PDB file of C-alpha atoms in Angstrom:
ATOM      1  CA  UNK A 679      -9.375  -3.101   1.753  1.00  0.00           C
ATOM      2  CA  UNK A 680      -7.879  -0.164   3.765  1.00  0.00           C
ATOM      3  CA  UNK A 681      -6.288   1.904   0.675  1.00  0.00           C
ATOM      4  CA  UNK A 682      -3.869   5.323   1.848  1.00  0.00           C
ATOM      5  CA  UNK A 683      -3.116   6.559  -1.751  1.00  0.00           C
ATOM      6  CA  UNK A 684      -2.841   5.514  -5.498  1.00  0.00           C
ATOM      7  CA  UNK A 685       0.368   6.667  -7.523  1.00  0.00           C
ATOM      8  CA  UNK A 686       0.161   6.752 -11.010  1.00  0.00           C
ATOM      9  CA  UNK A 687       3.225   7.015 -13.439  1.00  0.00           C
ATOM     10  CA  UNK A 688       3.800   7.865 -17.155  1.00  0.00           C
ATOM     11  CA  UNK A 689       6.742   7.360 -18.807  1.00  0.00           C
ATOM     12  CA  UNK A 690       7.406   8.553 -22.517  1.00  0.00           C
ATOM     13  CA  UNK A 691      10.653   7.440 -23.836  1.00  0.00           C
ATOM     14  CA  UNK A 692      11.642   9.917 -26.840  1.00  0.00           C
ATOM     15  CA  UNK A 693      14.783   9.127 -27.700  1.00  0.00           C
ATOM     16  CA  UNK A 694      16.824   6.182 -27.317  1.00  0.00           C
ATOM     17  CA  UNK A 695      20.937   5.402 -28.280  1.00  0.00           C
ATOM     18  CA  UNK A 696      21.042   9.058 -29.786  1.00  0.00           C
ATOM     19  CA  UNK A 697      17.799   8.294 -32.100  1.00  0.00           C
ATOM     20  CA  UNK A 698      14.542   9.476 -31.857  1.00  0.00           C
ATOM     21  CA  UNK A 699      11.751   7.332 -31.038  1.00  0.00           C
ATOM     22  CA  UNK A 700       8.865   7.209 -32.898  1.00  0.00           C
ATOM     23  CA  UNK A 701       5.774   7.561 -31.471  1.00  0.00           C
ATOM     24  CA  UNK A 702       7.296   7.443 -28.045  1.00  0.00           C
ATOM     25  CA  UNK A 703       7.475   4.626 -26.078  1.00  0.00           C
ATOM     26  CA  UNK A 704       5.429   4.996 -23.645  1.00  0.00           C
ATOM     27  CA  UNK A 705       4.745   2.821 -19.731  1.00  0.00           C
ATOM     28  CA  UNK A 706       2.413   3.024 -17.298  1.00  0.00           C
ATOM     29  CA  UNK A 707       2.221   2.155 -13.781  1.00  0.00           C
ATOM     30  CA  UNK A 708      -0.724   2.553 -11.047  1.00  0.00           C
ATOM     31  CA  UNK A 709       0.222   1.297  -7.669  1.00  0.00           C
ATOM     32  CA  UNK A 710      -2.062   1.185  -4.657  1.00  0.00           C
ATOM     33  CA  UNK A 711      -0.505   1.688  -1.390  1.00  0.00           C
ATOM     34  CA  UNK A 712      -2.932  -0.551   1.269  1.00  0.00           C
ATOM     35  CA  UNK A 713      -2.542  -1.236   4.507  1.00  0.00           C
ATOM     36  CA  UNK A 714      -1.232  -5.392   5.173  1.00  0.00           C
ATOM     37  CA  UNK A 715      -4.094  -7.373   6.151  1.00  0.00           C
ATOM     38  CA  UNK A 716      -2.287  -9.695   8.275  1.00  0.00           C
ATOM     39  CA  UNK A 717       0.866  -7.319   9.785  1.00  0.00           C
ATOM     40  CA  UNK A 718       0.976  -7.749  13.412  1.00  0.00           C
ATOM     41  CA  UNK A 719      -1.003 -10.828  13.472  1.00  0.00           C
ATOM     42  CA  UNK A 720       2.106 -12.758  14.230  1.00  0.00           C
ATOM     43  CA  UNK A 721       2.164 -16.046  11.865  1.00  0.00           C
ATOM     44  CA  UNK A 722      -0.328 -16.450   9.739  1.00  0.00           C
ATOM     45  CA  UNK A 723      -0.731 -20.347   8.436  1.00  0.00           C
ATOM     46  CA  UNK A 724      -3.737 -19.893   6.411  1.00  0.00           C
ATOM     47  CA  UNK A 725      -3.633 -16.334   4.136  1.00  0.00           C
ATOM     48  CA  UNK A 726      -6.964 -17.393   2.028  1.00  0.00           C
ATOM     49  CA  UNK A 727      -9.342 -15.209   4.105  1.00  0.00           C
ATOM     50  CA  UNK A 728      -7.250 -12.065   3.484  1.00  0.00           C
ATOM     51  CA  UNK A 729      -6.412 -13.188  -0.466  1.00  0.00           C
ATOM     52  CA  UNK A 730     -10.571 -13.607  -0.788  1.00  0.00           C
ATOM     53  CA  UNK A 731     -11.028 -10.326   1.045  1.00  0.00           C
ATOM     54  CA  UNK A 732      -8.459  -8.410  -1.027  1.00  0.00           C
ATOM     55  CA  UNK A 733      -6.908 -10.010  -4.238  1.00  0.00           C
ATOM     56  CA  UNK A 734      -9.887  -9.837  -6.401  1.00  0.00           C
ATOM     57  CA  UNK A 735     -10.738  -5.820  -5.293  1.00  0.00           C
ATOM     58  CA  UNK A 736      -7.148  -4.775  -5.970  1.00  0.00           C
ATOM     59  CA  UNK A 737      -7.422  -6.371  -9.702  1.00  0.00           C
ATOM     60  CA  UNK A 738     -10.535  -4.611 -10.141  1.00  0.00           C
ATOM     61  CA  UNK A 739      -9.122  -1.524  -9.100  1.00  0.00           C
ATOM     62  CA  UNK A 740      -5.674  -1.175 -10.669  1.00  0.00           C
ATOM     63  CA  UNK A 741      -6.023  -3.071 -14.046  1.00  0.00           C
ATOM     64  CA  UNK A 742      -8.177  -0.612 -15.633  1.00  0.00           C
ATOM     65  CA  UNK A 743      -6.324   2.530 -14.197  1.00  0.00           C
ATOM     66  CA  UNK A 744      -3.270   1.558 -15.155  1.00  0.00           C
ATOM     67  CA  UNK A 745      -4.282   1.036 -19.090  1.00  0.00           C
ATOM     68  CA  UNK A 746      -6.368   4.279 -19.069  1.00  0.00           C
ATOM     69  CA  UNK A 747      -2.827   5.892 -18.150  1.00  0.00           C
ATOM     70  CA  UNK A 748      -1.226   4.226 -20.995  1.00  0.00           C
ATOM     71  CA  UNK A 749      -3.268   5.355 -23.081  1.00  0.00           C
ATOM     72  CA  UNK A 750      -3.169   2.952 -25.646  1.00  0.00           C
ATOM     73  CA  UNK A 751      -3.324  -0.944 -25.992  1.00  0.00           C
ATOM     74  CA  UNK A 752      -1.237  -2.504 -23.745  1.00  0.00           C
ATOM     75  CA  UNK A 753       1.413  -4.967 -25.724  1.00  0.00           C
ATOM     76  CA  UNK A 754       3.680  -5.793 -22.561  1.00  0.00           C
ATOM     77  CA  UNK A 755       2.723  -6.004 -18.732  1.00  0.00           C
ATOM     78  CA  UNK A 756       3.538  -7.080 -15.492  1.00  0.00           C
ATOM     79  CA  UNK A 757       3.184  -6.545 -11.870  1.00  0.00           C
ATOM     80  CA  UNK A 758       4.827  -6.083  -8.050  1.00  0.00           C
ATOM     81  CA  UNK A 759       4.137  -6.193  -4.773  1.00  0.00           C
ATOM     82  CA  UNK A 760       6.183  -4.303  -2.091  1.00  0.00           C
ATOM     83  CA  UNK A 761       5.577  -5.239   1.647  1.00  0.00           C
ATOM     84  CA  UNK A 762       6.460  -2.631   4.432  1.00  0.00           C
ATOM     85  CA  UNK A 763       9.347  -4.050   7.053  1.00  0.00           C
ATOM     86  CA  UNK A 764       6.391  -5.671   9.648  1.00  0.00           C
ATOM     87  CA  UNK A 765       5.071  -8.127   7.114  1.00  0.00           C
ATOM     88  CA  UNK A 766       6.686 -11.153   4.526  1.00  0.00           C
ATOM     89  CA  UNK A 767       6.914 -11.540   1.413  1.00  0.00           C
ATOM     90  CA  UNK A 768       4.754 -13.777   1.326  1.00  0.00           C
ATOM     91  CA  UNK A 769       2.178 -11.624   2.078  1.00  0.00           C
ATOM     92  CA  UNK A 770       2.379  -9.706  -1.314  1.00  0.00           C
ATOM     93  CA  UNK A 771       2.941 -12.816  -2.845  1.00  0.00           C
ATOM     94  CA  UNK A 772      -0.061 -13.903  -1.748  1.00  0.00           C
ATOM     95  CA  UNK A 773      -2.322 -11.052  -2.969  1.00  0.00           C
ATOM     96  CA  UNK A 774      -0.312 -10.799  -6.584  1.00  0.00           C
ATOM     97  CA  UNK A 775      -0.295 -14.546  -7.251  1.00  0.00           C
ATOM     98  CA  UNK A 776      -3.811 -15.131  -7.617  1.00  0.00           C
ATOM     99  CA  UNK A 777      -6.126 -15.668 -10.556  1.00  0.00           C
ATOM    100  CA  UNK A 778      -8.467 -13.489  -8.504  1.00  0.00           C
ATOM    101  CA  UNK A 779      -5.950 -10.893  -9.010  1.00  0.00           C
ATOM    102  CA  UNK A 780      -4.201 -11.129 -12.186  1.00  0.00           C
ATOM    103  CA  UNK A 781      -7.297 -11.799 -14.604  1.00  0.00           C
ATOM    104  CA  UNK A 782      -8.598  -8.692 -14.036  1.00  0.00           C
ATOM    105  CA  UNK A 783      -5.428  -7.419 -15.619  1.00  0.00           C
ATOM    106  CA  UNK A 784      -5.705 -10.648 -18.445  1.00  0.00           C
ATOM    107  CA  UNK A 785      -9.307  -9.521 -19.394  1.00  0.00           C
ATOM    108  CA  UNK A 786      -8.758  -6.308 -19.523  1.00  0.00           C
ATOM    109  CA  UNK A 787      -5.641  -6.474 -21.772  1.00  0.00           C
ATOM    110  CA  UNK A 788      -6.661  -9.162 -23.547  1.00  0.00           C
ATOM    111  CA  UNK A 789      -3.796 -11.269 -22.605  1.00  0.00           C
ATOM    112  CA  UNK A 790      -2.946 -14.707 -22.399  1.00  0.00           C
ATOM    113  CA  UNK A 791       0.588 -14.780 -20.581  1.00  0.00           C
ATOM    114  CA  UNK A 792       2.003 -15.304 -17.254  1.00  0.00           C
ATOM    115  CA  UNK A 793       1.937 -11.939 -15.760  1.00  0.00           C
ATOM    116  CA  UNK A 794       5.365 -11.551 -14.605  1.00  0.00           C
ATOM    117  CA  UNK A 795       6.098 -10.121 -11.233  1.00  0.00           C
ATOM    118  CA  UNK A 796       8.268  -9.071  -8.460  1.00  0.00           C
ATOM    119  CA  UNK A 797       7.612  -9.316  -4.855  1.00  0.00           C
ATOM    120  CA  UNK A 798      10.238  -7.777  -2.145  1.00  0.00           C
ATOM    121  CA  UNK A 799      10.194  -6.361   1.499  1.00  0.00           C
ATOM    122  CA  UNK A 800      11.843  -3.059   1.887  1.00  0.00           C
ATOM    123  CA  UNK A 801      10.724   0.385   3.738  1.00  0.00           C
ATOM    124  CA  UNK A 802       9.370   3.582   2.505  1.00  0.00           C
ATOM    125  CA  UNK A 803      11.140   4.726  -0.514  1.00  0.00           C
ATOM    126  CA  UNK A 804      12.452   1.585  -1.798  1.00  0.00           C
ATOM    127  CA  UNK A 805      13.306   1.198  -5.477  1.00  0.00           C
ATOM    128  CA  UNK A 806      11.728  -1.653  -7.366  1.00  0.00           C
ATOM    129  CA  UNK A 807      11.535  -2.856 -11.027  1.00  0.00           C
ATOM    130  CA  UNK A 808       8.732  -4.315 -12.430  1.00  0.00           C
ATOM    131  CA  UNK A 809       9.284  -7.129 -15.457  1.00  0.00           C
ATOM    132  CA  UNK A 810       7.235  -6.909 -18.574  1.00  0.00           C
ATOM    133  CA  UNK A 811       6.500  -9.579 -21.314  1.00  0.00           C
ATOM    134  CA  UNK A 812       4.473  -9.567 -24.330  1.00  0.00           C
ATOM    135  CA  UNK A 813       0.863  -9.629 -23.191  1.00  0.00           C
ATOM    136  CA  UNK A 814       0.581 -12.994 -25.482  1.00  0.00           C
ATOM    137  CA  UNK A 815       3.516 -14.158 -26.451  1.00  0.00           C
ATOM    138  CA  UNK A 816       6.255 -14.825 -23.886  1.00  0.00           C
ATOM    139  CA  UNK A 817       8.871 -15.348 -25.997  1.00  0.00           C
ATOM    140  CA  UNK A 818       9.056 -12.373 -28.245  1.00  0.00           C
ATOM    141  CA  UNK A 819      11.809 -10.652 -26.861  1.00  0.00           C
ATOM    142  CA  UNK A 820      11.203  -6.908 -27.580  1.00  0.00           C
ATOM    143  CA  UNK A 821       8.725  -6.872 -24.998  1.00  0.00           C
ATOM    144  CA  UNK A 822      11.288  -8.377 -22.158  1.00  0.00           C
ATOM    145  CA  UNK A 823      11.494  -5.156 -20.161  1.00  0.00           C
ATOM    146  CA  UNK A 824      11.630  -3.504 -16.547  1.00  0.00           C
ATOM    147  CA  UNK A 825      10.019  -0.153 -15.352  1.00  0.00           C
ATOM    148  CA  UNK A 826      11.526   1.182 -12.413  1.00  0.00           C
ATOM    149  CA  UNK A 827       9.220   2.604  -9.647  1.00  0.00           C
ATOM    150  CA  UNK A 828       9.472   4.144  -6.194  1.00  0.00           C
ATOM    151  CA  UNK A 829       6.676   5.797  -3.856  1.00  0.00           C
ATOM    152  CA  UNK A 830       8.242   8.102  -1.803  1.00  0.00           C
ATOM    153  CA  UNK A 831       6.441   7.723   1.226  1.00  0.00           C
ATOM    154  CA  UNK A 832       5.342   3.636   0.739  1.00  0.00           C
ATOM    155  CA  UNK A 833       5.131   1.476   2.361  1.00  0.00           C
ATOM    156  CA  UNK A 834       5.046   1.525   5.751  1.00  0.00           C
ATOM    157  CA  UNK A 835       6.152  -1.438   7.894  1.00  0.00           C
ATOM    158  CA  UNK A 836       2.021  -2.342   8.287  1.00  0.00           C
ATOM    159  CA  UNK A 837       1.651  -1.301   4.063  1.00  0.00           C
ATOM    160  CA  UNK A 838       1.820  -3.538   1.326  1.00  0.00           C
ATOM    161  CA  UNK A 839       2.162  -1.511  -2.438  1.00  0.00           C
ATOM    162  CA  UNK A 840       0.663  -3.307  -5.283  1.00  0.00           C
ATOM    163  CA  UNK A 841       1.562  -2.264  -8.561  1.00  0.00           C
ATOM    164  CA  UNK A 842       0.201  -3.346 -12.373  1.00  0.00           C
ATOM    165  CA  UNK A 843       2.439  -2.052 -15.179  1.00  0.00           C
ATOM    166  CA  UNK A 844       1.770  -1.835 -18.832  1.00  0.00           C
ATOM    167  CA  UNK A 845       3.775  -0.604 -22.245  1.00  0.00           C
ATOM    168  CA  UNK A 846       2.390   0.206 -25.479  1.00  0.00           C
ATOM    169  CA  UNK A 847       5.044  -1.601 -27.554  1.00  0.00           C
ATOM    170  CA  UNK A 848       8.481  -3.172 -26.609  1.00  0.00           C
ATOM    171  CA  UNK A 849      11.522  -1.845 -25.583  1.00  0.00           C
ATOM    172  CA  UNK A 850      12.569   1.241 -27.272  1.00  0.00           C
ATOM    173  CA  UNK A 851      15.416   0.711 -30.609  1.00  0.00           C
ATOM    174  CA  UNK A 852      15.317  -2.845 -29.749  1.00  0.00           C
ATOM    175  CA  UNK A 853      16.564  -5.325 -32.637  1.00  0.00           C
ATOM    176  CA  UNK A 854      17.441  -8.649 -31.383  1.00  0.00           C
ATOM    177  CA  UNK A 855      16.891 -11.058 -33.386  1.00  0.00           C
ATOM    178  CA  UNK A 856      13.478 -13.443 -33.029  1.00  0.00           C
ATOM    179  CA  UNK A 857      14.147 -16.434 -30.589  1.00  0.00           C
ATOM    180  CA  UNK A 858      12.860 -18.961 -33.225  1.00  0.00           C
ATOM    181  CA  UNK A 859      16.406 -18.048 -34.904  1.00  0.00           C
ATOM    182  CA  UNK A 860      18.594 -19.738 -32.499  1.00  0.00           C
ATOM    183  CA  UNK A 861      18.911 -23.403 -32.479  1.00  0.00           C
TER     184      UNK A 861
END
């Protein structure tokens, strides 16, 4: 796994609708920016060789990174992959949607949810938002979030940015009601 940089961000939310938010809400995200193990290889039919090369190594990498950031037990989380211009979608896909991945990130949280993701092509600079959910239970809604992240320089039409996101709570002065209350 060819890796150019890691990008960390921490974001503290302190107030929220003109009220203070106590303790801050706080999100993490660690991205790695690697280089696309199949761009330029024209069609690829079967992507296994590069998912058993990579997915597993990236997991390993970014799940505990990005809950060290947080700082504190991770309630919601979710993740993203961004392929440069050369490559498909597919090809993040591919390295995201993977057990070899994404149970790195389980474990490590302690989770028991779908991981939640988003997978786009754009070039450097691109703005993308990563969905959170409760990190065991999908359908408590406080925890239905997005994070919005962008890496200046990534990626490059050969790059592919993978990205693991985590929050300490839900969403900041949130107070809809339980989804068990509508029938």
């Amino acid at each position: 796994m060819n890796v150019r940089k890691i990008v960390t961000v921490v974001e503290e939310v302190r107030a929220e609708g003109g009220r203070a938010v106590t303790p801050p809400a706080t999100v993490a995200v660690t991205a790695a920016v690697i280089a696309n193990p199949w761009a330029g290889a024209g069609f690829v039919e079967d992507l296994s060789p590069g998912i058993d090369a990579h997915a597993s190594g990236l997991g390993a990498l970014l799940a505990p990174a990005v809950l060290e950031a947080l700082g504190a037990p991770a309630e919601a989380y979710g993740k993203a992959a961004v392929v440069g211009l050369d490559g498909e979608i597919e090809h993040g896909s591919a390295l995201i949607h993977t057990l070899k991945f994404g149970d790195h990130f389980r474990k490590a949280a302690g989770a028991t949810t779908l991981l939640p993701a988003v997978e786009k092509r754009g070039a450097a600079g691109v703005v993308f938002d990563i969905p959170l959910k409760h990190i065991t239970d999908a359908t408590i809604r406080s925890h239905h979030q997005t994070v919005e992240v962008r890496i200046a320089d990534a990626p490059h039409p050969d790059e592919i940015v993978v990205g693991l996101a985590a929050a300490a709570q839900g969403r900041p002065q949130q107070r809809l009601a339980a989804l068990a209350t509508e029938r």
